[in-house]
Short mmCIF file of C-alpha atoms in Angstrom, two decimals:
data_model
loop_
_atom_site.label_atom_id
_atom_site.label_comp_id
_atom_site.label_asym_id
_atom_site.label_seq_id
_atom_site.Cartn_x
_atom_site.Cartn_y
_atom_site.Cartn_z
CA UNK A 1 198.35 56.59 -38.43
CA UNK A 2 196.02 59.51 -37.91
CA UNK A 3 192.96 58.09 -36.16
CA UNK A 4 190.01 60.37 -35.46
CA UNK A 5 187.98 59.28 -32.45
CA UNK A 6 184.40 60.53 -32.65
CA UNK A 7 183.17 60.82 -29.08
CA UNK A 8 186.77 61.08 -27.96
CA UNK A 9 185.89 62.96 -24.78
CA UNK A 10 183.63 60.23 -23.35
CA UNK A 11 184.27 57.19 -21.17
CA UNK A 12 185.45 54.88 -23.95
CA UNK A 13 186.66 57.62 -26.29
CA UNK A 14 189.09 59.16 -23.81
CA UNK A 15 190.52 55.74 -22.95
CA UNK A 16 190.79 54.91 -26.66
CA UNK A 17 192.66 58.14 -27.42
CA UNK A 18 195.14 57.39 -24.63
CA UNK A 19 195.57 53.78 -25.80
CA UNK A 20 196.20 54.71 -29.42
CA UNK A 21 198.51 57.56 -28.43
CA UNK A 22 200.58 55.19 -26.32
CA UNK A 23 201.04 53.05 -29.44
CA UNK A 24 202.48 56.02 -31.31
CA UNK A 25 199.44 56.90 -33.41
CA UNK A 26 198.09 60.41 -33.85
CA UNK A 27 194.80 59.95 -32.01
CA UNK A 28 192.55 62.98 -32.43
CA UNK A 29 189.54 63.33 -30.10
CA UNK A 30 186.52 64.79 -31.89
CA UNK A 31 183.39 65.83 -30.01
CA UNK A 32 181.35 68.97 -29.35
CA UNK A 33 183.97 69.83 -26.71
CA UNK A 34 186.60 70.03 -29.47
CA UNK A 35 184.36 71.91 -31.92
CA UNK A 36 183.13 68.88 -33.87
CA UNK A 37 179.36 68.45 -34.08
CA UNK A 38 178.35 65.39 -36.06
CA UNK A 39 174.66 66.35 -36.03
CA UNK A 40 175.15 69.73 -37.70
CA UNK A 41 178.33 68.74 -39.53
CA UNK A 42 180.28 71.58 -37.91
CA UNK A 43 184.01 70.82 -37.90
CA UNK A 44 183.61 67.29 -39.26
CA UNK A 45 185.38 67.76 -42.60
CA UNK A 46 188.24 69.59 -40.93
CA UNK A 47 188.64 66.88 -38.28
CA UNK A 48 188.70 64.08 -40.85
CA UNK A 49 191.17 65.74 -43.23
CA UNK A 50 194.16 63.43 -43.66
CA UNK A 51 192.70 60.71 -41.43
CA UNK A 52 193.59 57.08 -42.04
CA UNK A 53 190.90 55.76 -39.71
CA UNK A 54 187.69 57.14 -38.21
CA UNK A 55 186.24 55.36 -35.20
CA UNK A 56 182.85 56.34 -33.82
CA UNK A 57 182.33 55.69 -30.12
CA UNK A 58 179.89 58.57 -29.62
CA UNK A 59 176.55 58.28 -27.87
CA UNK A 60 173.22 60.03 -28.10
CA UNK A 61 172.47 62.68 -25.46
CA UNK A 62 168.88 61.37 -25.36
CA UNK A 63 167.75 57.74 -25.16
CA UNK A 64 164.16 58.53 -26.22
CA UNK A 65 163.39 56.33 -29.23
CA UNK A 66 162.86 59.01 -31.88
CA UNK A 67 165.68 61.20 -30.61
CA UNK A 68 168.26 58.42 -30.45
CA UNK A 69 167.36 57.22 -33.95
CA UNK A 70 167.69 60.76 -35.28
CA UNK A 71 171.07 61.10 -33.57
CA UNK A 72 172.65 57.93 -34.91
CA UNK A 73 171.23 58.23 -38.43
CA UNK A 74 172.09 61.92 -38.90
CA UNK A 75 175.47 61.68 -37.22
CA UNK A 76 176.47 58.57 -39.15
CA UNK A 77 175.36 59.97 -42.50
CA UNK A 78 177.41 63.12 -41.90
CA UNK A 79 180.44 61.14 -40.82
CA UNK A 80 180.27 58.70 -43.72
CA UNK A 81 179.97 61.52 -46.25
CA UNK A 82 182.97 63.31 -44.76
CA UNK A 83 184.94 60.05 -44.55
CA UNK A 84 184.27 59.31 -48.22
CA UNK A 85 185.32 62.82 -49.22
CA UNK A 86 188.51 62.51 -47.16
CA UNK A 87 189.18 59.05 -48.64
CA UNK A 88 189.40 57.47 -45.21
CA UNK A 89 190.49 53.86 -45.56
CA UNK A 90 188.86 52.37 -42.46
CA UNK A 91 185.61 53.36 -40.76
CA UNK A 92 184.98 51.71 -37.39
CA UNK A 93 182.17 51.97 -34.87
CA UNK A 94 181.40 50.65 -31.41
CA UNK A 95 178.01 48.99 -30.98
CA UNK A 96 176.34 46.54 -28.61
CA UNK A 97 176.19 42.77 -28.39
CA UNK A 98 172.59 41.73 -28.97
CA UNK A 99 171.39 45.00 -30.52
CA UNK A 100 169.82 43.05 -33.38
CA UNK A 101 168.06 40.72 -30.92
CA UNK A 102 166.20 43.35 -28.87
CA UNK A 103 163.91 45.02 -31.42
CA UNK A 104 161.51 46.53 -28.89
CA UNK A 105 164.30 48.79 -27.59
CA UNK A 106 164.40 52.11 -29.39
CA UNK A 107 168.08 52.48 -28.54
CA UNK A 108 168.96 49.07 -29.95
CA UNK A 109 166.96 49.78 -33.11
CA UNK A 110 168.95 52.98 -33.54
CA UNK A 111 172.25 51.10 -33.23
CA UNK A 112 171.09 48.60 -35.86
CA UNK A 113 170.18 51.51 -38.15
CA UNK A 114 173.63 52.99 -37.62
CA UNK A 115 175.29 49.72 -38.57
CA UNK A 116 173.20 49.36 -41.72
CA UNK A 117 174.34 52.78 -42.91
CA UNK A 118 177.98 51.86 -42.30
CA UNK A 119 177.71 48.54 -44.15
CA UNK A 120 175.98 50.17 -47.13
CA UNK A 121 178.39 53.08 -47.45
CA UNK A 122 181.07 51.29 -49.46
CA UNK A 123 183.91 52.31 -47.13
CA UNK A 124 186.00 49.46 -45.63
CA UNK A 125 184.65 49.07 -42.12
CA UNK A 126 184.73 47.27 -38.79
CA UNK A 127 181.88 47.13 -36.27
CA UNK A 128 182.72 46.13 -32.71
CA UNK A 129 179.91 44.71 -30.58
CA UNK A 130 180.69 44.99 -26.86
CA UNK A 131 178.78 43.55 -23.94
CA UNK A 132 177.63 45.81 -21.09
CA UNK A 133 180.36 47.60 -19.16
CA UNK A 134 181.00 46.96 -15.47
CA UNK A 135 180.75 50.74 -15.12
CA UNK A 136 177.09 50.65 -16.23
CA UNK A 137 175.85 47.79 -14.03
CA UNK A 138 174.76 50.18 -11.28
CA UNK A 139 172.62 52.03 -13.81
CA UNK A 140 170.95 48.76 -14.86
CA UNK A 141 170.08 48.05 -11.23
CA UNK A 142 168.81 51.55 -10.55
CA UNK A 143 166.64 51.53 -13.68
CA UNK A 144 165.04 48.26 -12.54
CA UNK A 145 164.28 49.51 -9.03
CA UNK A 146 160.75 50.00 -7.73
CA UNK A 147 160.84 51.20 -4.16
CA UNK A 148 163.14 48.81 -2.30
CA UNK A 149 162.78 46.03 -4.87
CA UNK A 150 164.85 45.45 -8.00
CA UNK A 151 163.17 43.43 -10.75
CA UNK A 152 165.74 41.74 -12.97
CA UNK A 153 165.23 39.01 -15.54
CA UNK A 154 167.25 35.85 -14.77
CA UNK A 155 168.96 35.95 -18.17
CA UNK A 156 172.64 35.66 -19.03
CA UNK A 157 174.96 38.67 -19.07
CA UNK A 158 178.72 38.78 -19.72
CA UNK A 159 179.93 42.27 -18.78
CA UNK A 160 183.40 43.72 -19.25
CA UNK A 161 185.58 46.60 -18.09
CA UNK A 162 185.62 49.86 -20.06
CA UNK A 163 189.43 49.68 -20.18
CA UNK A 164 189.14 46.33 -21.95
CA UNK A 165 186.56 47.74 -24.37
CA UNK A 166 188.93 50.54 -25.33
CA UNK A 167 191.84 48.12 -25.72
CA UNK A 168 189.80 45.81 -27.94
CA UNK A 169 188.55 48.67 -30.11
CA UNK A 170 192.11 49.95 -30.44
CA UNK A 171 193.26 46.53 -31.62
CA UNK A 172 190.54 46.45 -34.28
CA UNK A 173 191.04 49.98 -35.61
CA UNK A 174 194.80 49.67 -36.10
CA UNK A 175 194.29 46.45 -38.05
CA UNK A 176 192.83 45.84 -41.48
CA UNK A 177 189.08 46.48 -41.85
CA UNK A 178 187.12 43.34 -41.02
CA UNK A 179 184.06 44.29 -43.10
CA UNK A 180 182.18 42.37 -40.43
CA UNK A 181 181.12 42.46 -36.79
CA UNK A 182 183.67 41.64 -34.09
CA UNK A 183 182.19 40.66 -30.72
CA UNK A 184 183.98 41.37 -27.44
CA UNK A 185 182.92 40.29 -23.95
CA UNK A 186 184.01 39.83 -20.38
CA UNK A 187 185.53 36.59 -19.06
CA UNK A 188 182.47 35.26 -17.19
CA UNK A 189 178.75 34.88 -17.68
CA UNK A 190 176.35 35.65 -14.84
CA UNK A 191 172.61 35.55 -14.32
CA UNK A 192 171.51 39.16 -14.31
CA UNK A 193 169.49 38.83 -11.10
CA UNK A 194 172.33 37.05 -9.29
CA UNK A 195 174.79 39.69 -10.44
CA UNK A 196 172.47 42.39 -9.15
CA UNK A 197 172.33 40.73 -5.73
CA UNK A 198 176.12 40.46 -5.62
CA UNK A 199 176.61 44.12 -6.48
CA UNK A 200 174.08 45.31 -3.91
CA UNK A 201 175.56 43.04 -1.23
CA UNK A 202 179.05 44.40 -1.90
CA UNK A 203 177.69 47.89 -1.30
CA UNK A 204 175.64 46.88 1.75
CA UNK A 205 172.62 48.12 -0.18
CA UNK A 206 169.42 46.80 1.41
CA UNK A 207 167.38 46.67 -1.78
CA UNK A 208 166.18 43.15 -2.62
CA UNK A 209 166.40 41.61 -6.07
CA UNK A 210 163.52 39.62 -7.53
CA UNK A 211 164.16 37.21 -10.39
CA UNK A 212 161.38 38.34 -12.71
CA UNK A 213 161.27 36.71 -16.17
CA UNK A 214 158.99 39.50 -17.36
CA UNK A 215 161.18 42.32 -16.08
CA UNK A 216 162.04 44.91 -18.70
CA UNK A 217 165.57 45.97 -19.54
CA UNK A 218 165.26 49.71 -20.16
CA UNK A 219 161.79 48.98 -21.51
CA UNK A 220 162.75 45.92 -23.56
CA UNK A 221 161.99 42.24 -23.12
CA UNK A 222 165.06 40.00 -22.91
CA UNK A 223 165.61 36.45 -24.06
CA UNK A 224 167.97 34.00 -22.38
CA UNK A 225 170.94 35.01 -24.57
CA UNK A 226 169.99 38.54 -25.67
CA UNK A 227 172.96 40.09 -23.84
CA UNK A 228 175.72 37.54 -24.48
CA UNK A 229 177.90 36.98 -27.55
CA UNK A 230 177.98 34.05 -29.90
CA UNK A 231 180.86 31.57 -29.95
CA UNK A 232 184.09 33.09 -31.21
CA UNK A 233 183.90 36.38 -29.33
CA UNK A 234 187.14 37.99 -28.18
CA UNK A 235 187.25 37.54 -24.40
CA UNK A 236 188.71 40.25 -22.19
CA UNK A 237 190.90 39.46 -19.19
CA UNK A 238 189.57 41.70 -16.42
CA UNK A 239 187.19 39.91 -14.04
CA UNK A 240 184.50 41.66 -12.05
CA UNK A 241 186.45 41.10 -8.82
CA UNK A 242 189.62 42.53 -10.35
CA UNK A 243 187.70 45.54 -11.64
CA UNK A 244 186.15 46.13 -8.23
CA UNK A 245 189.62 46.05 -6.65
CA UNK A 246 190.99 48.55 -9.15
CA UNK A 247 187.95 50.80 -8.82
CA UNK A 248 188.55 50.93 -5.08
#
């Protein structure tokens, strides 16, 4: 199949292109680096010509609430219009576990808006909800740092490796459209504060972690299960320890 990967130059996109290519598919990376701008529409129709599947794993360059909403709504509208014109048979997108449960996050609201556009478009679709990536855990810690103290809510988190995200997305996009959300997650749940302590200890980082129920997650309040999937999620194989070993 010809599968166009929107955001194909990024962390997940580049891994997804490699994964699909190894399976014998024509995986085409599409991003500003390849002359495809989903905000302006430049190069979109040309990229989607003859495509069997379009999968959007792109991300907004800004996480500011208004800017990220504008990105996902404009980009998705342009992609859906081009996909309909090209008679694409399967439109897939990568989103986030819990995005519909964290309404005070501008980023999460933007992802929900993106999904609503996809569902309403009338094109057979699949939406993949992934938990946080191991690769982003350091960013979560840094964002929660005040001086030498890290304030993290003692809520559940079930992170996974980016390689496993790409593999799971590849499995979904080469299959029949689900016309539903598919959740994917790592093999183990942690308490976010305990995970933060473990990561800092492994790096001999002297920052201390405080279990703070009121701590914000990139500005948002978290519930006990905001970041973990429901029963029935597809569980990836790579553990945090295995990922650390591979990452060196």
